PDB file of C-alpha atoms and ligand atoms in Angstrom:
ATOM      1  CA  MET C   1     186.453-106.509  32.772  1.00  0.00           C
ATOM      2  CA  SER C   2     187.553-110.013  32.710  1.00  0.00           C
ATOM      3  CA  LEU C   3     191.149-111.043  32.525  1.00  0.00           C
ATOM      4  CA  THR C   4     192.379-111.901  29.095  1.00  0.00           C
ATOM      5  CA  ILE C   5     194.686-114.144  27.271  1.00  0.00           C
ATOM      6  CA  ARG C   6     196.963-111.518  27.066  1.00  0.00           C
ATOM      7  CA  ASP C   7     197.195-110.829  30.991  1.00  0.00           C
ATOM      8  CA  ILE C   8     197.776-114.744  31.764  1.00  0.00           C
ATOM      9  CA  LEU C   9     200.663-114.665  29.242  1.00  0.00           C
ATOM     10  CA  ALA C  10     201.942-110.928  30.758  1.00  0.00           C
ATOM     11  CA  MET C  11     201.852-112.431  34.235  1.00  0.00           C
ATOM     12  CA  LYS C  12     204.653-115.135  33.322  1.00  0.00           C
ATOM     13  CA  SER C  13     207.050-112.193  32.017  1.00  0.00           C
ATOM     14  CA  ASP C  14     206.074-109.803  34.965  1.00  0.00           C
ATOM     15  CA  GLY C  15     206.753-112.406  37.789  1.00  0.00           C
ATOM     16  CA  ASN C  16     203.314-112.801  38.749  1.00  0.00           C
ATOM     17  CA  LYS C  17     201.953-116.142  39.676  1.00  0.00           C
ATOM     18  CA  ILE C  18     198.802-117.174  38.430  1.00  0.00           C
ATOM     19  CA  ALA C  19     196.241-118.575  40.909  1.00  0.00           C
ATOM     20  CA  ALA C  20     193.730-120.902  39.476  1.00  0.00           C
ATOM     21  CA  VAL C  21     190.980-123.471  40.962  1.00  0.00           C
ATOM     22  CA  THR C  22     188.122-125.032  39.634  1.00  0.00           C
ATOM     23  CA  ALA C  23     184.465-124.665  39.927  1.00  0.00           C
ATOM     24  CA  TYR C  24     181.121-125.803  38.655  1.00  0.00           C
ATOM     25  CA  ASP C  25     178.788-123.740  39.760  1.00  0.00           C
ATOM     26  CA  TYR C  26     177.227-120.259  39.841  1.00  0.00           C
ATOM     27  CA  PRO C  27     178.251-119.755  43.996  1.00  0.00           C
ATOM     28  CA  SER C  28     181.487-120.892  43.674  1.00  0.00           C
ATOM     29  CA  ALA C  29     182.707-119.060  40.720  1.00  0.00           C
ATOM     30  CA  ARG C  30     181.538-116.057  41.879  1.00  0.00           C
ATOM     31  CA  LEU C  31     183.168-116.699  45.343  1.00  0.00           C
ATOM     32  CA  ALA C  32     186.280-117.616  43.507  1.00  0.00           C
ATOM     33  CA  ASP C  33     186.185-114.614  41.417  1.00  0.00           C
ATOM     34  CA  ALA C  34     185.687-112.158  44.223  1.00  0.00           C
ATOM     35  CA  ALA C  35     188.935-113.926  46.166  1.00  0.00           C
ATOM     36  CA  GLY C  36     190.993-112.749  43.111  1.00  0.00           C
ATOM     37  CA  ILE C  37     191.359-115.873  41.507  1.00  0.00           C
ATOM     38  CA  ASP C  38     193.231-115.375  38.033  1.00  0.00           C
ATOM     39  CA  LEU C  39     191.857-118.231  36.216  1.00  0.00           C
ATOM     40  CA  ILE C  40     189.072-120.283  37.158  1.00  0.00           C
ATOM     41  CA  LEU C  41     188.483-123.839  35.242  1.00  0.00           C
ATOM     42  CA  VAL C  42     185.368-125.739  34.525  1.00  0.00           C
ATOM     43  CA  GLY C  43     187.407-129.256  35.267  1.00  0.00           C
ATOM     44  CA  ASP C  44     185.882-132.284  33.886  1.00  0.00           C
ATOM     45  CA  SER C  45     187.082-133.536  37.326  1.00  0.00           C
ATOM     46  CA  LEU C  46     183.309-132.797  37.454  1.00  0.00           C
ATOM     47  CA  GLY C  47     183.036-136.235  36.995  1.00  0.00           C
ATOM     48  CA  THR C  48     184.663-137.144  40.091  1.00  0.00           C
ATOM     49  CA  VAL C  49     184.102-134.633  43.031  1.00  0.00           C
ATOM     50  CA  VAL C  50     180.381-133.911  41.921  1.00  0.00           C
ATOM     51  CA  GLN C  51     179.258-136.599  40.045  1.00  0.00           C
ATOM     52  CA  GLY C  52     180.695-139.112  42.420  1.00  0.00           C
ATOM     53  CA  ARG C  53     182.005-141.302  39.531  1.00  0.00           C
ATOM     54  CA  ASN C  54     185.449-143.004  39.635  1.00  0.00           C
ATOM     55  CA  THR C  55     187.143-141.289  36.398  1.00  0.00           C
ATOM     56  CA  THR C  56     186.371-138.218  34.198  1.00  0.00           C
ATOM     57  CA  LEU C  57     185.634-140.560  31.531  1.00  0.00           C
ATOM     58  CA  PRO C  58     181.937-140.432  31.699  1.00  0.00           C
ATOM     59  CA  VAL C  59     181.432-136.522  31.509  1.00  0.00           C
ATOM     60  CA  THR C  60     179.517-135.516  28.494  1.00  0.00           C
ATOM     61  CA  MET C  61     179.789-132.277  26.150  1.00  0.00           C
ATOM     62  CA  ASP C  62     176.166-131.474  27.192  1.00  0.00           C
ATOM     63  CA  GLN C  63     177.218-131.514  31.143  1.00  0.00           C
ATOM     64  CA  MET C  64     180.120-129.586  30.413  1.00  0.00           C
ATOM     65  CA  VAL C  65     178.152-126.558  28.774  1.00  0.00           C
ATOM     66  CA  TYR C  66     175.642-126.561  31.080  1.00  0.00           C
ATOM     67  CA  HIS C  67     178.141-126.252  33.995  1.00  0.00           C
ATOM     68  CA  THR C  68     180.182-123.745  32.133  1.00  0.00           C
ATOM     69  CA  GLN C  69     176.938-121.766  31.933  1.00  0.00           C
ATOM     70  CA  MET C  70     176.201-121.582  35.304  1.00  0.00           C
ATOM     71  CA  VAL C  71     180.427-120.605  36.186  1.00  0.00           C
ATOM     72  CA  ALA C  72     180.204-117.744  33.121  1.00  0.00           C
ATOM     73  CA  ARG C  73     177.341-116.623  35.304  1.00  0.00           C
ATOM     74  CA  GLY C  74     179.460-115.947  38.475  1.00  0.00           C
ATOM     75  CA  VAL C  75     182.694-114.890  36.854  1.00  0.00           C
ATOM     76  CA  GLY C  76     183.481-111.198  36.254  1.00  0.00           C
ATOM     77  CA  ARG C  77     187.428-110.670  36.583  1.00  0.00           C
ATOM     78  CA  ALA C  78     188.648-114.448  36.005  1.00  0.00           C
ATOM     79  CA  LEU C  79     189.784-115.823  33.069  1.00  0.00           C
ATOM     80  CA  LEU C  80     186.995-118.770  32.243  1.00  0.00           C
ATOM     81  CA  MET C  81     188.257-121.949  30.688  1.00  0.00           C
ATOM     82  CA  THR C  82     186.727-125.447  30.372  1.00  0.00           C
ATOM     83  CA  ASP C  83     187.926-128.560  29.869  1.00  0.00           C
ATOM     84  CA  MET C  84     187.028-130.767  26.676  1.00  0.00           C
ATOM     85  CA  PRO C  85     185.568-133.827  27.960  1.00  0.00           C
ATOM     86  CA  PHE C  86     186.887-137.515  27.084  1.00  0.00           C
ATOM     87  CA  MET C  87     186.198-138.116  23.623  1.00  0.00           C
ATOM     88  CA  SER C  88     185.338-134.855  22.210  1.00  0.00           C
ATOM     89  CA  TYR C  89     188.119-134.316  20.819  1.00  0.00           C
ATOM     90  CA  GLN C  90     189.929-137.684  20.283  1.00  0.00           C
ATOM     91  CA  GLN C  91     187.803-138.692  17.589  1.00  0.00           C
ATOM     92  CA  GLY C  92     189.094-135.501  15.062  1.00  0.00           C
ATOM     93  CA  THR C  93     189.664-132.363  14.250  1.00  0.00           C
ATOM     94  CA  GLY C  94     186.192-131.683  13.271  1.00  0.00           C
ATOM     95  CA  ALA C  95     184.880-133.068  16.334  1.00  0.00           C
ATOM     96  CA  ALA C  96     187.198-131.175  18.486  1.00  0.00           C
ATOM     97  CA  MET C  97     186.227-127.574  16.505  1.00  0.00           C
ATOM     98  CA  GLU C  98     182.562-128.339  16.947  1.00  0.00           C
ATOM     99  CA  ASN C  99     182.645-129.160  20.856  1.00  0.00           C
ATOM    100  CA  ALA C 100     185.238-126.534  21.537  1.00  0.00           C
ATOM    101  CA  GLY C 101     182.779-124.057  19.611  1.00  0.00           C
ATOM    102  CA  ARG C 102     180.282-125.018  22.061  1.00  0.00           C
ATOM    103  CA  LEU C 103     182.337-124.196  25.220  1.00  0.00           C
ATOM    104  CA  ILE C 104     183.018-120.903  23.880  1.00  0.00           C
ATOM    105  CA  ALA C 105     179.643-119.954  22.079  1.00  0.00           C
ATOM    106  CA  GLU C 106     176.803-121.544  24.232  1.00  0.00           C
ATOM    107  CA  GLY C 107     179.091-122.022  27.852  1.00  0.00           C
ATOM    108  CA  GLY C 108     180.678-118.662  27.561  1.00  0.00           C
ATOM    109  CA  ALA C 109     184.134-120.106  28.208  1.00  0.00           C
ATOM    110  CA  ALA C 110     187.115-117.774  27.317  1.00  0.00           C
ATOM    111  CA  ALA C 111     189.413-120.475  26.613  1.00  0.00           C
ATOM    112  CA  VAL C 112     189.586-124.597  26.765  1.00  0.00           C
ATOM    113  CA  LYS C 113     191.667-127.178  27.831  1.00  0.00           C
ATOM    114  CA  LEU C 114     192.721-130.628  26.409  1.00  0.00           C
ATOM    115  CA  GLU C 115     194.714-133.376  27.188  1.00  0.00           C
ATOM    116  CA  GLY C 116     197.956-134.576  25.782  1.00  0.00           C
ATOM    117  CA  GLY C 117     200.885-133.995  23.372  1.00  0.00           C
ATOM    118  CA  SER C 118     200.548-136.652  20.788  1.00  0.00           C
ATOM    119  CA  ASP C 119     200.436-135.656  16.717  1.00  0.00           C
ATOM    120  CA  ALA C 120     196.870-135.821  17.108  1.00  0.00           C
ATOM    121  CA  ALA C 121     196.430-133.735  20.007  1.00  0.00           C
ATOM    122  CA  LEU C 122     198.845-130.972  18.161  1.00  0.00           C
ATOM    123  CA  GLU C 123     196.906-131.379  15.457  1.00  0.00           C
ATOM    124  CA  ARG C 124     193.639-130.172  17.298  1.00  0.00           C
ATOM    125  CA  VAL C 125     195.480-127.594  19.189  1.00  0.00           C
ATOM    126  CA  ALA C 126     196.595-126.210  15.914  1.00  0.00           C
ATOM    127  CA  ALA C 127     193.061-126.071  14.453  1.00  0.00           C
ATOM    128  CA  LEU C 128     191.466-124.575  17.521  1.00  0.00           C
ATOM    129  CA  VAL C 129     194.096-121.679  17.749  1.00  0.00           C
ATOM    130  CA  THR C 130     193.469-120.991  14.144  1.00  0.00           C
ATOM    131  CA  ALA C 131     189.755-120.614  14.400  1.00  0.00           C
ATOM    132  CA  GLY C 132     190.882-118.078  17.415  1.00  0.00           C
ATOM    133  CA  ILE C 133     189.999-120.313  20.359  1.00  0.00           C
ATOM    134  CA  PRO C 134     192.587-120.155  22.876  1.00  0.00           C
ATOM    135  CA  VAL C 135     193.935-123.589  24.096  1.00  0.00           C
ATOM    136  CA  MET C 136     195.717-124.516  27.329  1.00  0.00           C
ATOM    137  CA  GLY C 137     197.736-128.112  26.835  1.00  0.00           C
ATOM    138  CA  HIS C 138     197.525-130.531  29.849  1.00  0.00           C
ATOM    139  CA  ILE C 139     200.604-132.950  29.964  1.00  0.00           C
ATOM    140  CA  GLY C 140     202.144-134.948  32.575  1.00  0.00           C
ATOM    141  CA  LEU C 141     199.358-137.084  34.289  1.00  0.00           C
ATOM    142  CA  THR C 142     196.098-136.923  32.078  1.00  0.00           C
ATOM    143  CA  PRO C 143     193.404-138.520  33.500  1.00  0.00           C
ATOM    144  CA  GLN C 144     191.684-139.190  30.257  1.00  0.00           C
ATOM    145  CA  SER C 145     194.169-141.447  29.843  1.00  0.00           C
ATOM    146  CA  VAL C 146     194.020-143.469  33.219  1.00  0.00           C
ATOM    147  CA  HIS C 147     193.611-146.789  31.716  1.00  0.00           C
ATOM    148  CA  ALA C 148     196.761-146.365  29.550  1.00  0.00           C
ATOM    149  CA  MET C 149     198.607-145.223  32.407  1.00  0.00           C
ATOM    150  CA  GLY C 150     197.720-147.926  34.526  1.00  0.00           C
ATOM    151  CA  GLY C 151     196.437-145.613  37.203  1.00  0.00           C
ATOM    152  CA  TYR C 152     196.830-142.281  38.204  1.00  0.00           C
ATOM    153  CA  ARG C 153     200.819-142.221  38.846  1.00  0.00           C
ATOM    154  CA  VAL C 154     202.967-139.976  38.655  1.00  0.00           C
ATOM    155  CA  GLN C 155     204.786-139.154  35.569  1.00  0.00           C
ATOM    156  CA  GLY C 156     208.007-138.418  34.057  1.00  0.00           C
ATOM    157  CA  LYS C 157     209.900-140.043  36.679  1.00  0.00           C
ATOM    158  CA  GLY C 158     212.857-141.742  34.449  1.00  0.00           C
ATOM    159  CA  GLN C 159     214.836-139.957  31.897  1.00  0.00           C
ATOM    160  CA  GLY C 160     212.642-141.144  28.805  1.00  0.00           C
ATOM    161  CA  GLU C 161     209.247-139.938  29.909  1.00  0.00           C
ATOM    162  CA  ALA C 162     211.148-136.550  31.194  1.00  0.00           C
ATOM    163  CA  GLU C 163     212.400-136.499  27.446  1.00  0.00           C
ATOM    164  CA  ARG C 164     208.694-137.100  25.786  1.00  0.00           C
ATOM    165  CA  ILE C 165     207.174-134.504  28.226  1.00  0.00           C
ATOM    166  CA  LEU C 166     209.623-131.830  27.421  1.00  0.00           C
ATOM    167  CA  THR C 167     209.499-132.670  23.574  1.00  0.00           C
ATOM    168  CA  GLU C 168     205.612-132.500  24.296  1.00  0.00           C
ATOM    169  CA  ALA C 169     205.562-128.970  26.347  1.00  0.00           C
ATOM    170  CA  ARG C 170     207.548-127.468  23.510  1.00  0.00           C
ATOM    171  CA  ALA C 171     205.299-128.674  20.165  1.00  0.00           C
ATOM    172  CA  LEU C 172     202.104-127.372  22.399  1.00  0.00           C
ATOM    173  CA  GLU C 173     203.705-124.281  22.553  1.00  0.00           C
ATOM    174  CA  SER C 174     204.861-123.966  18.917  1.00  0.00           C
ATOM    175  CA  VAL C 175     201.617-125.047  18.006  1.00  0.00           C
ATOM    176  CA  GLY C 176     200.150-121.850  19.896  1.00  0.00           C
ATOM    177  CA  ALA C 177     198.823-123.278  23.555  1.00  0.00           C
ATOM    178  CA  PHE C 178     198.764-120.072  25.215  1.00  0.00           C
ATOM    179  CA  SER C 179     199.383-122.065  28.433  1.00  0.00           C
ATOM    180  CA  LEU C 180     200.129-125.510  29.708  1.00  0.00           C
ATOM    181  CA  LEU C 181     199.007-127.649  32.422  1.00  0.00           C
ATOM    182  CA  LEU C 182     201.688-129.621  34.354  1.00  0.00           C
ATOM    183  CA  GLU C 183     200.391-132.572  35.946  1.00  0.00           C
ATOM    184  CA  GLY C 184     201.839-135.355  38.478  1.00  0.00           C
ATOM    185  CA  ILE C 185     205.363-134.370  37.478  1.00  0.00           C
ATOM    186  CA  PRO C 186     208.771-134.225  39.662  1.00  0.00           C
ATOM    187  CA  GLU C 187     209.159-130.889  40.475  1.00  0.00           C
ATOM    188  CA  LYS C 188     212.771-130.740  38.675  1.00  0.00           C
ATOM    189  CA  LEU C 189     210.979-131.691  35.282  1.00  0.00           C
ATOM    190  CA  ALA C 190     208.541-128.733  35.845  1.00  0.00           C
ATOM    191  CA  LYS C 191     210.865-126.332  36.404  1.00  0.00           C
ATOM    192  CA  GLU C 192     212.916-127.583  33.292  1.00  0.00           C
ATOM    193  CA  VAL C 193     209.606-127.176  31.333  1.00  0.00           C
ATOM    194  CA  THR C 194     208.613-123.865  32.547  1.00  0.00           C
ATOM    195  CA  GLU C 195     212.165-122.551  32.110  1.00  0.00           C
ATOM    196  CA  LEU C 196     212.097-123.863  28.624  1.00  0.00           C
ATOM    197  CA  LEU C 197     208.761-122.013  27.305  1.00  0.00           C
ATOM    198  CA  SER C 198     207.441-118.409  26.913  1.00  0.00           C
ATOM    199  CA  ILE C 199     204.274-119.483  27.683  1.00  0.00           C
ATOM    200  CA  PRO C 200     202.925-119.682  31.238  1.00  0.00           C
ATOM    201  CA  THR C 201     202.802-123.348  32.964  1.00  0.00           C
ATOM    202  CA  VAL C 202     200.165-124.069  35.875  1.00  0.00           C
ATOM    203  CA  GLY C 203     200.904-126.691  37.970  1.00  0.00           C
ATOM    204  CA  ILE C 204     198.837-129.132  39.975  1.00  0.00           C
ATOM    205  CA  GLY C 205     201.016-131.983  42.050  1.00  0.00           C
ATOM    206  CA  ALA C 206     204.256-130.417  40.075  1.00  0.00           C
ATOM    207  CA  GLY C 207     206.138-128.358  42.501  1.00  0.00           C
ATOM    208  CA  ILE C 208     206.898-124.734  43.510  1.00  0.00           C
ATOM    209  CA  HIS C 209     208.609-123.703  39.928  1.00  0.00           C
ATOM    210  CA  CYS C 210     205.555-123.556  37.828  1.00  0.00           C
ATOM    211  CA  ASP C 211     204.491-120.167  36.729  1.00  0.00           C
ATOM    212  CA  GLY C 212     201.099-120.703  38.513  1.00  0.00           C
ATOM    213  CA  GLN C 213     199.260-123.260  40.539  1.00  0.00           C
ATOM    214  CA  ILE C 214     195.883-124.945  40.289  1.00  0.00           C
ATOM    215  CA  LEU C 215     193.927-126.759  42.941  1.00  0.00           C
ATOM    216  CA  VAL C 216     190.122-128.903  42.389  1.00  0.00           C
ATOM    217  CA  TRP C 217     187.689-126.862  44.657  1.00  0.00           C
ATOM    218  CA  HIS C 218     186.487-129.731  46.786  1.00  0.00           C
ATOM    219  CA  ASP C 219     190.062-130.375  47.396  1.00  0.00           C
ATOM    220  CA  LEU C 220     191.138-126.986  48.328  1.00  0.00           C
ATOM    221  CA  LEU C 221     188.404-126.458  50.786  1.00  0.00           C
ATOM    222  CA  GLY C 222     188.422-129.773  52.428  1.00  0.00           C
ATOM    223  CA  LEU C 223     185.199-130.621  51.007  1.00  0.00           C
ATOM    224  CA  GLY C 224     186.331-134.285  49.989  1.00  0.00           C
ATOM    225  CA  GLU C 225     186.011-137.704  52.113  1.00  0.00           C
ATOM    226  CA  GLY C 226     188.947-139.217  53.427  1.00  0.00           C
ATOM    227  CA  LYS C 227     192.433-138.863  52.466  1.00  0.00           C
ATOM    228  CA  TYR C 228     194.239-136.348  49.975  1.00  0.00           C
ATOM    229  CA  PRO C 229     196.742-137.109  47.788  1.00  0.00           C
ATOM    230  CA  LYS C 230     200.447-135.662  48.686  1.00  0.00           C
ATOM    231  CA  PHE C 231     199.880-132.578  46.463  1.00  0.00           C
ATOM    232  CA  VAL C 232     196.799-131.048  48.091  1.00  0.00           C
ATOM    233  CA  LYS C 233     196.688-128.607  50.506  1.00  0.00           C
ATOM    234  CA  PRO C 234     193.116-127.754  52.145  1.00  0.00           C
ATOM    235  CA  TYR C 235     192.948-123.847  52.867  1.00  0.00           C
ATOM    236  CA  ALA C 236     189.716-125.176  55.015  1.00  0.00           C
ATOM    237  CA  HIS C 237     187.955-128.042  56.447  1.00  0.00           C
ATOM    238  CA  LEU C 238     184.317-127.342  55.061  1.00  0.00           C
ATOM    239  CA  GLY C 239     182.992-130.483  54.890  1.00  0.00           C
ATOM    240  CA  ARG C 240     183.522-130.741  58.898  1.00  0.00           C
ATOM    241  CA  THR C 241     181.806-127.577  59.195  1.00  0.00           C
ATOM    242  CA  ILE C 242     178.576-128.549  56.868  1.00  0.00           C
ATOM    243  CA  ARG C 243     178.585-131.770  58.563  1.00  0.00           C
ATOM    244  CA  ARG C 244     178.014-129.953  61.985  1.00  0.00           C
ATOM    245  CA  ALA C 245     175.677-127.507  60.702  1.00  0.00           C
ATOM    246  CA  LEU C 246     173.639-130.222  59.380  1.00  0.00           C
ATOM    247  CA  LYS C 247     173.568-132.094  62.073  1.00  0.00           C
ATOM    248  CA  SER C 248     172.636-129.251  64.542  1.00  0.00           C
ATOM    249  CA  TYR C 249     169.905-128.610  62.117  1.00  0.00           C
ATOM    250  CA  ALA C 250     168.653-132.464  62.043  1.00  0.00           C
ATOM    251  CA  ASP C 251     168.731-131.999  66.084  1.00  0.00           C
ATOM    252  CA  GLU C 252     166.833-128.630  66.171  1.00  0.00           C
ATOM    253  CA  VAL C 253     164.020-129.977  63.962  1.00  0.00           C
ATOM    254  CA  LYS C 254     163.656-133.530  66.155  1.00  0.00           C
ATOM    255  CA  ASP C 255     163.729-131.712  69.566  1.00  0.00           C
ATOM    256  CA  ASN C 256     161.185-128.848  68.266  1.00  0.00           C
ATOM    257  CA  THR C 257     163.339-126.060  68.570  1.00  0.00           C
ATOM    258  CA  PHE C 258     163.620-125.121  65.264  1.00  0.00           C
ATOM    259  CA  PRO C 259     161.698-122.734  63.562  1.00  0.00           C
ATOM    260  CA  GLY C 260     161.695-120.717  66.930  1.00  0.00           C
ATOM    261  CA  PRO C 261     159.713-117.501  67.315  1.00  0.00           C
ATOM    262  CA  GLU C 262     162.447-115.199  65.628  1.00  0.00           C
ATOM    263  CA  HIS C 263     162.291-117.359  62.285  1.00  0.00           C
ATOM    264  CA  THR C 264     157.970-117.713  62.303  1.00  0.00           C
ATOM    265  CA  TYR C 265     155.381-115.030  60.898  1.00  0.00           C
ATOM    266  CA  HIS C 266     152.760-114.248  62.939  1.00  0.00           C
TER     267      HIS C 266
HETATM  268  O1  KIV F   1     189.752-131.389  35.770  1.00  0.00           O
HETATM  269  C1  KIV F   1     190.269-131.296  36.132  1.00  0.00           C
HETATM  270  O2  KIV F   1     190.179-130.478  37.443  1.00  0.00           O
HETATM  271  C2  KIV F   1     191.728-130.709  36.042  1.00  0.00           C
HETATM  272  C3  KIV F   1     192.899-130.958  37.078  1.00  0.00           C
HETATM  273  C4  KIV F   1     193.906-131.227  36.644  1.00  0.00           C
HETATM  274  C5  KIV F   1     192.999-129.204  37.265  1.00  0.00           C
HETATM  275  O3  KIV F   1     191.770-131.000  34.839  1.00  0.00           O
END
């Protein structure tokens, strides 16, 4: 039986931290689920870590549905949530309803996440919640607004920005968001938001005081290339391990030692 929204809410009141990670396909979903991850997000980070793009902006609804279907087949216990990609809800409440409905009905997600705390975003969240679709809000550094923010930079450092983020958090809770993702904000502000709300906060680059943490699959497992941002802790270095394995395979093919007799039908 999968965790429900009620279980995730109860984790905050019971003081149990929420462990979340992104996943984009069946084998990763199975591994995350078996490891006891509470919440699996089919993130639109798909665009950067899987598709190799510079931003999340080109990710489409069809791609999110497709990847959600794959992940859904691998999830047993975790709550499955999918990101609403760029321009799937910004255009209006009708579009938001139709697209969130696809992620739930076609994809198999139990909840959706959307970015921002503007009046328009609040209207979309309220409509989805009224339609019975659980929504996680996402504030602070919102990657779909990369151009408006002038890059991927920590948000909420000044007093004015911090107050805006607190106001957005309160407003998202009041229109029915079941949880908030806090990305790229100072620890002190994330603590204030977390203490202010009765719904749980899940942080990425937002410090230790959030009710839970989320990391992107490729970052957590060390599958990325080059340097990781400060907030990432790679718990393994699978990129290195995979490269080594592939090199051994290629060497053995070239020097004629694979396949050996034990891998051959006689
Ligand atoms: O798309 C994504 O991976 C996200 C992260 C911030 C968790 O939203």
